[in-house]
CSV table of C-alpha atoms in Angstrom, one decimal:
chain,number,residue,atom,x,y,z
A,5,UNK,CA,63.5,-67.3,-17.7
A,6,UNK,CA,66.0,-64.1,-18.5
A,7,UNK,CA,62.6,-62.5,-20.6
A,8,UNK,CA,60.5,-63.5,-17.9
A,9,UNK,CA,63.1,-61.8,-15.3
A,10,UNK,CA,63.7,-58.8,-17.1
A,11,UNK,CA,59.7,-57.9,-17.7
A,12,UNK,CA,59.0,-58.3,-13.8
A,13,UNK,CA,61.5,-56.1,-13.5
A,14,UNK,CA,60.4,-53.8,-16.1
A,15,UNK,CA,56.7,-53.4,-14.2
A,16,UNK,CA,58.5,-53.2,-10.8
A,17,UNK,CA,60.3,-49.9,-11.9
A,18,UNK,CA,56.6,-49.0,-13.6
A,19,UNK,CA,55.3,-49.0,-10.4
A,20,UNK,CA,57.8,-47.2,-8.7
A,21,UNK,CA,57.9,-44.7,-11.0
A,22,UNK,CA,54.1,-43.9,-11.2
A,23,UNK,CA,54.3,-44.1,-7.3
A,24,UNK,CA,56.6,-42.0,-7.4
A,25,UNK,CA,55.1,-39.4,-9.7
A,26,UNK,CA,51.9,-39.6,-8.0
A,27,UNK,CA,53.6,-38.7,-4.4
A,28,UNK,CA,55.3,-35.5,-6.0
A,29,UNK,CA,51.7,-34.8,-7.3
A,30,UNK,CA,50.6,-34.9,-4.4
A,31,UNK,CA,53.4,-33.3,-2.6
A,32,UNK,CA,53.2,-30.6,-4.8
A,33,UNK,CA,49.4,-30.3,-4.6
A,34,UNK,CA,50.0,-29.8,-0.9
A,35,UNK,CA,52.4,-27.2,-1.5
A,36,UNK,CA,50.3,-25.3,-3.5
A,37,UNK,CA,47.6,-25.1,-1.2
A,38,UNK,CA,49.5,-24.4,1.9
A,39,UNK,CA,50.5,-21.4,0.0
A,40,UNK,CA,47.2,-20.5,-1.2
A,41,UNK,CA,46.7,-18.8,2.3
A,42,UNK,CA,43.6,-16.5,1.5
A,43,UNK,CA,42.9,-15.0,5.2
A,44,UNK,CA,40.2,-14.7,6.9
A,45,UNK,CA,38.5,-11.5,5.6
A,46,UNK,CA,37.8,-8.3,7.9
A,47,UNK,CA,35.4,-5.0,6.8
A,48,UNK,CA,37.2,-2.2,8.3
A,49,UNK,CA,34.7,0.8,6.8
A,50,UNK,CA,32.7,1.5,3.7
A,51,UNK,CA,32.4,4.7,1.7
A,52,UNK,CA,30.9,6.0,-1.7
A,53,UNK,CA,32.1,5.8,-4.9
A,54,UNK,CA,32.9,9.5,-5.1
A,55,UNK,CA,36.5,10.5,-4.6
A,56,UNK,CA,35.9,13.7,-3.2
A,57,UNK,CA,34.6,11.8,0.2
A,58,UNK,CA,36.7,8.7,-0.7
A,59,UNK,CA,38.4,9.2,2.7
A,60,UNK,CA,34.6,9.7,5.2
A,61,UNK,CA,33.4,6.3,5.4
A,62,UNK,CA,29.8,6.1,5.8
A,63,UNK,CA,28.0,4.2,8.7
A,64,UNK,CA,24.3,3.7,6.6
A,65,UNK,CA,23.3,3.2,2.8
A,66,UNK,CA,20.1,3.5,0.8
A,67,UNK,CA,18.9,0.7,-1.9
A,68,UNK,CA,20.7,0.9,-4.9
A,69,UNK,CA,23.7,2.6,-3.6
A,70,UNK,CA,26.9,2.1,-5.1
A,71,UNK,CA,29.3,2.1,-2.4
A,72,UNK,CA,33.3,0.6,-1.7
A,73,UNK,CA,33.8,-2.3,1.1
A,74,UNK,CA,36.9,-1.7,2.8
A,75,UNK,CA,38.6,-4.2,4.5
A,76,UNK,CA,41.7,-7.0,4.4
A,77,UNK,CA,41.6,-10.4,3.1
A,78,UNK,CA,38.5,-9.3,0.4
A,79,UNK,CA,40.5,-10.3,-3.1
A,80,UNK,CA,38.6,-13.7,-3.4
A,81,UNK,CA,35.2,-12.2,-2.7
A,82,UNK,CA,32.2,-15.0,-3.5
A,83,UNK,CA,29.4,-13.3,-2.3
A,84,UNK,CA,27.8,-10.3,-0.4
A,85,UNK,CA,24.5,-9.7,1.3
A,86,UNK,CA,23.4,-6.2,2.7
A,87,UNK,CA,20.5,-7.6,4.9
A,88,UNK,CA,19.0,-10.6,3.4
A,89,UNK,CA,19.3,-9.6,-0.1
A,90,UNK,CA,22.1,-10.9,-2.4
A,91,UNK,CA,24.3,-8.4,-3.7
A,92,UNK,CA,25.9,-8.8,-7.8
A,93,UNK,CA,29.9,-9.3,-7.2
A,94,UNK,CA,31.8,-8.4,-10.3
A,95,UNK,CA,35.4,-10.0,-10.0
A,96,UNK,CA,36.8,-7.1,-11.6
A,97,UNK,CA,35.8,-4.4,-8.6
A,98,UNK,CA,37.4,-6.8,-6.1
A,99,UNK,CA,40.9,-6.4,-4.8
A,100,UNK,CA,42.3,-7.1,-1.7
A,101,UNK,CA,41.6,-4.0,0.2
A,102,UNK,CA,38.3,-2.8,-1.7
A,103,UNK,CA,35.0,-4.3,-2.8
A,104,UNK,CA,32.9,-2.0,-5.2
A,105,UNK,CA,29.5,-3.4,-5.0
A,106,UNK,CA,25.2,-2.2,-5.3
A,107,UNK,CA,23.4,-2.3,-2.8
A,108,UNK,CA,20.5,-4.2,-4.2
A,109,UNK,CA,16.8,-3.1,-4.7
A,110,UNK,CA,14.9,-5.6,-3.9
A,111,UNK,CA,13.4,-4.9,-0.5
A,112,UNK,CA,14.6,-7.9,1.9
A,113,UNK,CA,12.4,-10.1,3.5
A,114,UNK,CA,14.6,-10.4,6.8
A,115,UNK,CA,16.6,-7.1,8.1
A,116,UNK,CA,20.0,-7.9,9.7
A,117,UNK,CA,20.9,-3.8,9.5
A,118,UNK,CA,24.2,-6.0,8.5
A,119,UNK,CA,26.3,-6.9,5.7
A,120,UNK,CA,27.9,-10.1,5.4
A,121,UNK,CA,30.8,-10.7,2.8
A,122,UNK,CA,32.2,-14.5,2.0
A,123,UNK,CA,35.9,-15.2,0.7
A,124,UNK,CA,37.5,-18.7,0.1
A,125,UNK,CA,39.2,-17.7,3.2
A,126,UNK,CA,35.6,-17.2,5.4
A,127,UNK,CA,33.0,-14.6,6.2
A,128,UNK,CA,32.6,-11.3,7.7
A,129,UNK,CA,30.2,-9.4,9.1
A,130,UNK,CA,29.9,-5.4,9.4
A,131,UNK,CA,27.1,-3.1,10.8
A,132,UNK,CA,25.7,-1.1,8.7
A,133,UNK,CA,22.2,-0.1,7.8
A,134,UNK,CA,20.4,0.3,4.7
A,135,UNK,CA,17.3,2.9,4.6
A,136,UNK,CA,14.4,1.1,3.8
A,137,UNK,CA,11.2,3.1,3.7
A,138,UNK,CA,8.2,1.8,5.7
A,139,UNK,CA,4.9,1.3,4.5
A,140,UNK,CA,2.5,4.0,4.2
A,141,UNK,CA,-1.3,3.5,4.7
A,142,UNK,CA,-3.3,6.1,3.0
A,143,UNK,CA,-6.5,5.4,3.1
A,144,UNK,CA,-9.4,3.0,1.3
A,145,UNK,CA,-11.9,3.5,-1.8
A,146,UNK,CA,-14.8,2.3,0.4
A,147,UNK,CA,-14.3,2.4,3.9
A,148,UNK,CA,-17.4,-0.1,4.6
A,149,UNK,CA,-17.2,-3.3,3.0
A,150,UNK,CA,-18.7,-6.7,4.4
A,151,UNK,CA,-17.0,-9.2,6.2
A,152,UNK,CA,-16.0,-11.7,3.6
A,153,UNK,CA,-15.6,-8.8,1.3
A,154,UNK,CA,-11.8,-7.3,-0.4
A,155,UNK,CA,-11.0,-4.1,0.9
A,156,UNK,CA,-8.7,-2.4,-0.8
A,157,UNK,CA,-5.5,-0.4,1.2
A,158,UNK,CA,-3.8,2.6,-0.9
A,159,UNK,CA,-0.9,3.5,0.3
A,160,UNK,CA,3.0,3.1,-0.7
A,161,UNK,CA,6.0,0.6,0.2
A,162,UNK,CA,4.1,-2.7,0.2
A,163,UNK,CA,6.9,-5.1,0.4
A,164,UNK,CA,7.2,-8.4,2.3
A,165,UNK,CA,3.8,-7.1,3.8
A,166,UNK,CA,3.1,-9.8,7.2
A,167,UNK,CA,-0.1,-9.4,8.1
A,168,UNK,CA,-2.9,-6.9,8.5
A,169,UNK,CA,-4.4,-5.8,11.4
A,170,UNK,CA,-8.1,-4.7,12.3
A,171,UNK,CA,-9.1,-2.3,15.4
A,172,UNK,CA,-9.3,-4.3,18.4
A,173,UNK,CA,-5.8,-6.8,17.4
A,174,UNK,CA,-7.4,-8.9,14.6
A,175,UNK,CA,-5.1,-10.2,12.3
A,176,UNK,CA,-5.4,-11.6,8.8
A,177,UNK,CA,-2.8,-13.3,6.2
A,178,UNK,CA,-5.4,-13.7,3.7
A,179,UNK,CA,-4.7,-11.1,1.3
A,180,UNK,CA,-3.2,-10.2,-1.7
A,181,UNK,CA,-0.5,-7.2,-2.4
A,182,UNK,CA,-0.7,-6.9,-6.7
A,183,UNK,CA,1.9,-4.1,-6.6
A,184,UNK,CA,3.5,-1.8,-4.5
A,185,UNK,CA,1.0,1.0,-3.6
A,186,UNK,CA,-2.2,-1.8,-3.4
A,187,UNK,CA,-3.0,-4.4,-1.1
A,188,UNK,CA,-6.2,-6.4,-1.2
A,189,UNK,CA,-8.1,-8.1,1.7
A,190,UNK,CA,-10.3,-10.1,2.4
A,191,UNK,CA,-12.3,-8.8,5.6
A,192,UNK,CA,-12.4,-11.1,8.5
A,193,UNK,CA,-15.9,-11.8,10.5
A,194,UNK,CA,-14.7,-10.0,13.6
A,195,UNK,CA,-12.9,-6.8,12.1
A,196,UNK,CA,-14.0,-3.8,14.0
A,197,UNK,CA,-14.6,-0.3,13.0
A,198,UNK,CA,-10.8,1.6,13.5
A,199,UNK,CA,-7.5,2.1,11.9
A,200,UNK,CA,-5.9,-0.7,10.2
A,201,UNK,CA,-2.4,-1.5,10.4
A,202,UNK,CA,-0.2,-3.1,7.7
A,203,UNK,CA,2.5,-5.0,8.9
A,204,UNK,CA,5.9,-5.1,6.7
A,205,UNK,CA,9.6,-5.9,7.5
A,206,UNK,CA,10.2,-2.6,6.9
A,207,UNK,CA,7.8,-1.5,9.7
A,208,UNK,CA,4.1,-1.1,10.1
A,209,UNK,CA,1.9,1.7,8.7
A,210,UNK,CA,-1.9,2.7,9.9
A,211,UNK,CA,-4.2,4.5,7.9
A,212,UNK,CA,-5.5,7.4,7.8
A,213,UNK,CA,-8.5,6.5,7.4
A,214,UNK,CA,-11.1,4.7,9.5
A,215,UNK,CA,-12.4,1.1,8.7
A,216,UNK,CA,-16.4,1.6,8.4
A,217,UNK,CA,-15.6,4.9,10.0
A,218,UNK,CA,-19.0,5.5,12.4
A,219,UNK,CA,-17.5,8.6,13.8
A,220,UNK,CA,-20.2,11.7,13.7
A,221,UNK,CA,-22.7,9.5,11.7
A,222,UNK,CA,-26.1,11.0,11.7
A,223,UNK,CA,-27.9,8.7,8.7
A,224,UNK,CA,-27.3,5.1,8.3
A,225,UNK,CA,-30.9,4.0,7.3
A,226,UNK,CA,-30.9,1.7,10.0
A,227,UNK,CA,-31.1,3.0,13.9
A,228,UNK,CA,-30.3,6.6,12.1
A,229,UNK,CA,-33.1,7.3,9.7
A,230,UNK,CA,-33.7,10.3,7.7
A,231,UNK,CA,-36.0,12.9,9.4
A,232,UNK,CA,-38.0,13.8,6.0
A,233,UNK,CA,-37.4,13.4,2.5
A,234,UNK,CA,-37.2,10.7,0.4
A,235,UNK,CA,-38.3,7.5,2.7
A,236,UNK,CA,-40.2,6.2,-0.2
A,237,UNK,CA,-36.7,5.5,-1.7
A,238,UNK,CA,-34.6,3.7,1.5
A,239,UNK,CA,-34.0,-0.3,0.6
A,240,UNK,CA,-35.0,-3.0,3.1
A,241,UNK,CA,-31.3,-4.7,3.1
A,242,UNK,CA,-33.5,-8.4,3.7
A,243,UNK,CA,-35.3,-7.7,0.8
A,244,UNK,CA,-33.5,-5.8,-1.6
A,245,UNK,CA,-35.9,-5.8,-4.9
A,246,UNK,CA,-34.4,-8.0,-8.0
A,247,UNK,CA,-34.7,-4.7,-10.3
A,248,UNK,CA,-32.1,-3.0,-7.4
A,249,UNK,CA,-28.2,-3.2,-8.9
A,250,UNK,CA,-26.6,-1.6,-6.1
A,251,UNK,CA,-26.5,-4.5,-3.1
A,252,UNK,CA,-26.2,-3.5,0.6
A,253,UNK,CA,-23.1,-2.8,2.4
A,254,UNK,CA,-24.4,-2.7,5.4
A,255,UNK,CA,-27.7,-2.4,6.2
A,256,UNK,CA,-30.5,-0.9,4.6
A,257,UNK,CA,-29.6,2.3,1.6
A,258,UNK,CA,-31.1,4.7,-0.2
A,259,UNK,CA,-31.4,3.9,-3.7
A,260,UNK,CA,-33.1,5.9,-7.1
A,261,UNK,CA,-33.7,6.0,-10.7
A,262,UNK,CA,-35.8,8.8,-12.0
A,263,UNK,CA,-35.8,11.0,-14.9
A,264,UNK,CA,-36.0,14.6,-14.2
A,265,UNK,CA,-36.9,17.4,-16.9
A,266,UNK,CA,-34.8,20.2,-17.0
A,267,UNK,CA,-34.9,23.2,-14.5
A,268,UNK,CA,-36.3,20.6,-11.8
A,269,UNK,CA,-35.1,22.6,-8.6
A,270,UNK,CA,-36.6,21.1,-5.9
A,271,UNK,CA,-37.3,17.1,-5.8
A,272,UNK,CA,-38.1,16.2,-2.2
A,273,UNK,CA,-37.5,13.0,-3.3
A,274,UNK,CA,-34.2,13.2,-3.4
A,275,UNK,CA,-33.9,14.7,0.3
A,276,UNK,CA,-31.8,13.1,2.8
A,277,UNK,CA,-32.6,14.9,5.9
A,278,UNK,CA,-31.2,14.9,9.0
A,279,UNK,CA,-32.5,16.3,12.0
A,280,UNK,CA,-30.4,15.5,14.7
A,281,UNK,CA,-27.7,17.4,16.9
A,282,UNK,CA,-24.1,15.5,16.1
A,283,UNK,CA,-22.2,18.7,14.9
A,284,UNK,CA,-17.8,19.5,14.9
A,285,UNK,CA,-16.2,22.3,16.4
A,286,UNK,CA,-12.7,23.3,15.5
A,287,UNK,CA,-11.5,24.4,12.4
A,288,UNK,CA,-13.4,23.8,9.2
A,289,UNK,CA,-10.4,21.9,7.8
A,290,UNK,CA,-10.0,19.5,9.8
A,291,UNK,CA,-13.6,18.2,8.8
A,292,UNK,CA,-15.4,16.5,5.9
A,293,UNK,CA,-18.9,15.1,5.3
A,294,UNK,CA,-18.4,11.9,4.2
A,295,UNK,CA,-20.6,8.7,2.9
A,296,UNK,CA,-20.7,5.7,1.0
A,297,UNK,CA,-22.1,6.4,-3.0
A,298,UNK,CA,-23.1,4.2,-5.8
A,299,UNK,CA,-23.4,5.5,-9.2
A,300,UNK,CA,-25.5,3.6,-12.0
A,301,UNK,CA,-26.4,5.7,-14.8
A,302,UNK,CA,-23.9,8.3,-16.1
A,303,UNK,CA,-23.3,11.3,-14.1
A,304,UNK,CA,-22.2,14.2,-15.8
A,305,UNK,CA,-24.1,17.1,-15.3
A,306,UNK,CA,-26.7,18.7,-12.2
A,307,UNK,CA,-25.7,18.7,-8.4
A,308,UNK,CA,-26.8,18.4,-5.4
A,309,UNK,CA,-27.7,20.8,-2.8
A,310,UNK,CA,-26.0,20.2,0.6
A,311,UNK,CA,-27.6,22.1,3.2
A,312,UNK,CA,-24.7,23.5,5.9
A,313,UNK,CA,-25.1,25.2,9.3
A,314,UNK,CA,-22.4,27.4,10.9
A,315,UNK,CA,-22.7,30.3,11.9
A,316,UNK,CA,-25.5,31.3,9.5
A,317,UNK,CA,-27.1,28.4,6.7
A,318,UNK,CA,-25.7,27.7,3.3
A,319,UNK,CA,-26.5,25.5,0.7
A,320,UNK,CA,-23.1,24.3,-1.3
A,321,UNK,CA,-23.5,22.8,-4.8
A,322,UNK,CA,-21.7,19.6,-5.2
A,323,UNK,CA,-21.1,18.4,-8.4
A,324,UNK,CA,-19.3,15.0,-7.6
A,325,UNK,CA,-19.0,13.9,-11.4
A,326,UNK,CA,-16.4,17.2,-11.5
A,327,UNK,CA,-14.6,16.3,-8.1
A,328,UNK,CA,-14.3,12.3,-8.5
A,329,UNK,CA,-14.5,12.0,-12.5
A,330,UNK,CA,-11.0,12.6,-13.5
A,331,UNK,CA,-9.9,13.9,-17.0
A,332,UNK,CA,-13.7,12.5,-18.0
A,333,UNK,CA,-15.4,14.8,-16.0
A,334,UNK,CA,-18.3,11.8,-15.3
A,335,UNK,CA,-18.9,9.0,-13.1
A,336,UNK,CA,-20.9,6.0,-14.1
A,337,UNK,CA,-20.9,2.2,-12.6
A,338,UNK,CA,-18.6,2.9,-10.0
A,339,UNK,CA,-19.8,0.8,-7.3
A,340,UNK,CA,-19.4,1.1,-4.0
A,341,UNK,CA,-17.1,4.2,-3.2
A,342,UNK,CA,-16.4,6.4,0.2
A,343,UNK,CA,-17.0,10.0,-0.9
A,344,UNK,CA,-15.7,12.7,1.5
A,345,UNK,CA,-16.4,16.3,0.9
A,346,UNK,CA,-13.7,18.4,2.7
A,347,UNK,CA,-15.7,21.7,4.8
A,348,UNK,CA,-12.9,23.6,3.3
A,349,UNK,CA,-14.6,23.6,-0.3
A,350,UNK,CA,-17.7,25.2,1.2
A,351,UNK,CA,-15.7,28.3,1.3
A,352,UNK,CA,-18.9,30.3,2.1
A,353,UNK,CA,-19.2,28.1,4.9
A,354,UNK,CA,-18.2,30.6,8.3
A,355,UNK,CA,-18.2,29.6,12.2
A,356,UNK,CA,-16.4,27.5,14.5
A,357,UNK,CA,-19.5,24.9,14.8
A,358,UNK,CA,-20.7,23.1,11.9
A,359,UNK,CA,-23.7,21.1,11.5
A,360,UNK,CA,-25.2,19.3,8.4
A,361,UNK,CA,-28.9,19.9,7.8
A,362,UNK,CA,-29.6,17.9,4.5
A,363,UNK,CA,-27.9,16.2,1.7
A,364,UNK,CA,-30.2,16.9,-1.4
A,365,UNK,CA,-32.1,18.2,-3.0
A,366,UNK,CA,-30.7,17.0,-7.0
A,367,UNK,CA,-30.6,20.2,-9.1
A,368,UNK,CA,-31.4,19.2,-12.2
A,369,UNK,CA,-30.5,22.3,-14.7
A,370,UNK,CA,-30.3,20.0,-17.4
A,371,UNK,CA,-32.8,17.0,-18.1
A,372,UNK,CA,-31.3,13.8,-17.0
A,373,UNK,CA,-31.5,10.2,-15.5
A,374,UNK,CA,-30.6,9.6,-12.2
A,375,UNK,CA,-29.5,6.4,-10.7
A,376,UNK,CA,-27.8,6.8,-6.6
A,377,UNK,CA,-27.5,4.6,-3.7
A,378,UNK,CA,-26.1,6.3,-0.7
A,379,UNK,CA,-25.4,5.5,3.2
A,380,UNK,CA,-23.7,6.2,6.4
A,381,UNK,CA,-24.0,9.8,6.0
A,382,UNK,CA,-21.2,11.4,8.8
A,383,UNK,CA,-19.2,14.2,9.8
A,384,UNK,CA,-15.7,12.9,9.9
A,385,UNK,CA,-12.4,14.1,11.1
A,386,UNK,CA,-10.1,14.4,8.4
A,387,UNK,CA,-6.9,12.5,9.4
């Protein structure tokens, strides 16, 4: 009975003792964390890295910034944001007055204009802005493309692009943006002829240019035919011919394929007349002629004639395969493309009214193969 006594006894004082143990644990646990009193955290300014204006805070930043948080409570920093983008905290730029951090690149997909700093202690939040460019609509490769069809939008700063908008408040989510300066979409049944507008989080850019610009046209092949020249060669867009590459855009074209000899200098043919009165007045800088072009067979050589009025008539060679070919100096299967020839290259061109009288004749200096579609021939504002 004595063993029995003493081992009851034994695990009795076992108990108490791992009791006890475990209640100064815990007591001391307590302690511990009572005086791990972190604060809550407050951003008094922030400033650049430079110690030459170490003591001007600034009030605004710009993406990729380094820049110093200044505050209280900041030593156990977790995490910042400038707007809605995470920021990189490096434990060893933190102490309890100063936070060196980089503003991150990434353009954010929700602007706060704030940044918000989390300690073990809590949050803070402090005003400040960060300069993030807008987008920037230039312009498009081919100003008329069918409904259903991708137009393209150059321009700069497409990030966290919304929406895009067509003359007249349509809207459209269905597109693609494949990089920065490009934005891809697909052209909605009721899009109207106008600026479009590209709607980012950083703002919202219009373009230059006009959507199937009709502004000054004067030959579309449909309601606006050509006065004399080449009618022989306008496509019926119902019944475009199977031998025909270059497909409608709207409405009927002009379309060719000849081979001309050399020292050809007249090939009525290839006249688009126009004989109607839609002129511009103003500066000839402010102008262009402008069309859409298709080019099958490669162009590298010859011109054609553009008849100009102003205050007397000149005939301006253009020789697009110099002005649109790049490096190559050629163009060949380009498609679809919006050419616009600025007045200010016709620098024989004089007058304060300008008028076109004919796009044509081909000049063919040198014998060649000729393959064209053209339409919507206009005088255009430049924007």
């Amino acid at each position: 009975m004595k063993k029995t006594s003493h081992q009851y006894s034994r695990k009795v004082l076992g108990m108490c003792m791992v009791l006890a143990i475990s209640t100064t644990l815990t007591f001391t646990l307590n302690s511990c964390e009572e005086k791990e009193n972190y604060g809550t955290p407050k951003i008094t300014s922030v400033r650049t890295t430079d110690p030459a204006t170490a003591t001007a805070p600034i009030t605004s930043g710009n993406l990729g910034q380094l820049v110093v948080i200044q505050g209280e409570n900041l030593e156990s920093t977790q995490e910042v944001y400038f707007n809605s983008e995470k920021a990189f905290v490096n434990p060893s730029f933190v102490t309890n007055n100063n936070v060196i951090v980089r503003v991150p690149d990434d353009f954010p997909t929700e602007i706060t204009n704030n940044i918000k700093l989390i300690t073990k202690g809590g949050e803070a939040i402090y005003n400040f802005p960060i300069d993030i460019p807008p987008p920037v609509a230039i312009d498009f490769p081919l100003e008329w493309v069918p409904s259903g069809g991708t137009l393209i939008i150059n321009g700069n700063y497409f990030h966290n692009v919304k929406q895009i908008e067509f003359a007249g408040g349509v809207t459209t989510t269905n597109f693609t943006v494949p990089n920065a300066r490009v934005i891809n979409v697909i052209v909605p049944p009721d899009a109207s002829s106008g600026p479009v507008k590209v709607h980012a989080v950083a703002g919202i850019a219009t373009s230059k240019a006009h959507f199937r610009d009709n502004r000054g046209m004067m030959v579309n092949f449909d309601d606006f035919p050509i006065c004399w020249g080449g009618n022989e060669f306008v496509v019926n867009a119902s019944n475009v011919p199977a031998n025909i590459p270059a497909k409608p855009i709207s409405g009927n074209y002009y379309y060719i394929k000849k081979n001309y000899a050399a020292n050809t200098w007249w090939i009525q043919e290839t006249v688009i007349a126009y004989c109607g009165n839609v002129s511009v007045a103003g500066n000839k800088a402010n102008f262009a002629v402008a069309f859409e072009m298709w080019v099958g067979n490669t162009w590298d050589k010859n011109w054609f004639e553009i008849e100009m009025v102003g205050s007397s008539t000149i005939f301006y060679e253009w020789r697009g395969w110099e002005h649109l070919g790049g490096e190559a100096k050629k163009l060949a299967n380009t498609g679809w493309i919006t050419v616009k020839i600025p007045l200010s290259m016709m620098t024989a061109l004089r007058g304060e009214t300008f008028k076109v009288g004919r796009l044509g004749s081909f000049k063919a200096q040198h014998e060649t193969t000729i393959e064209f579609a053209f339409d919507n021939i206009r005088l255009v504002p430049l924007n």
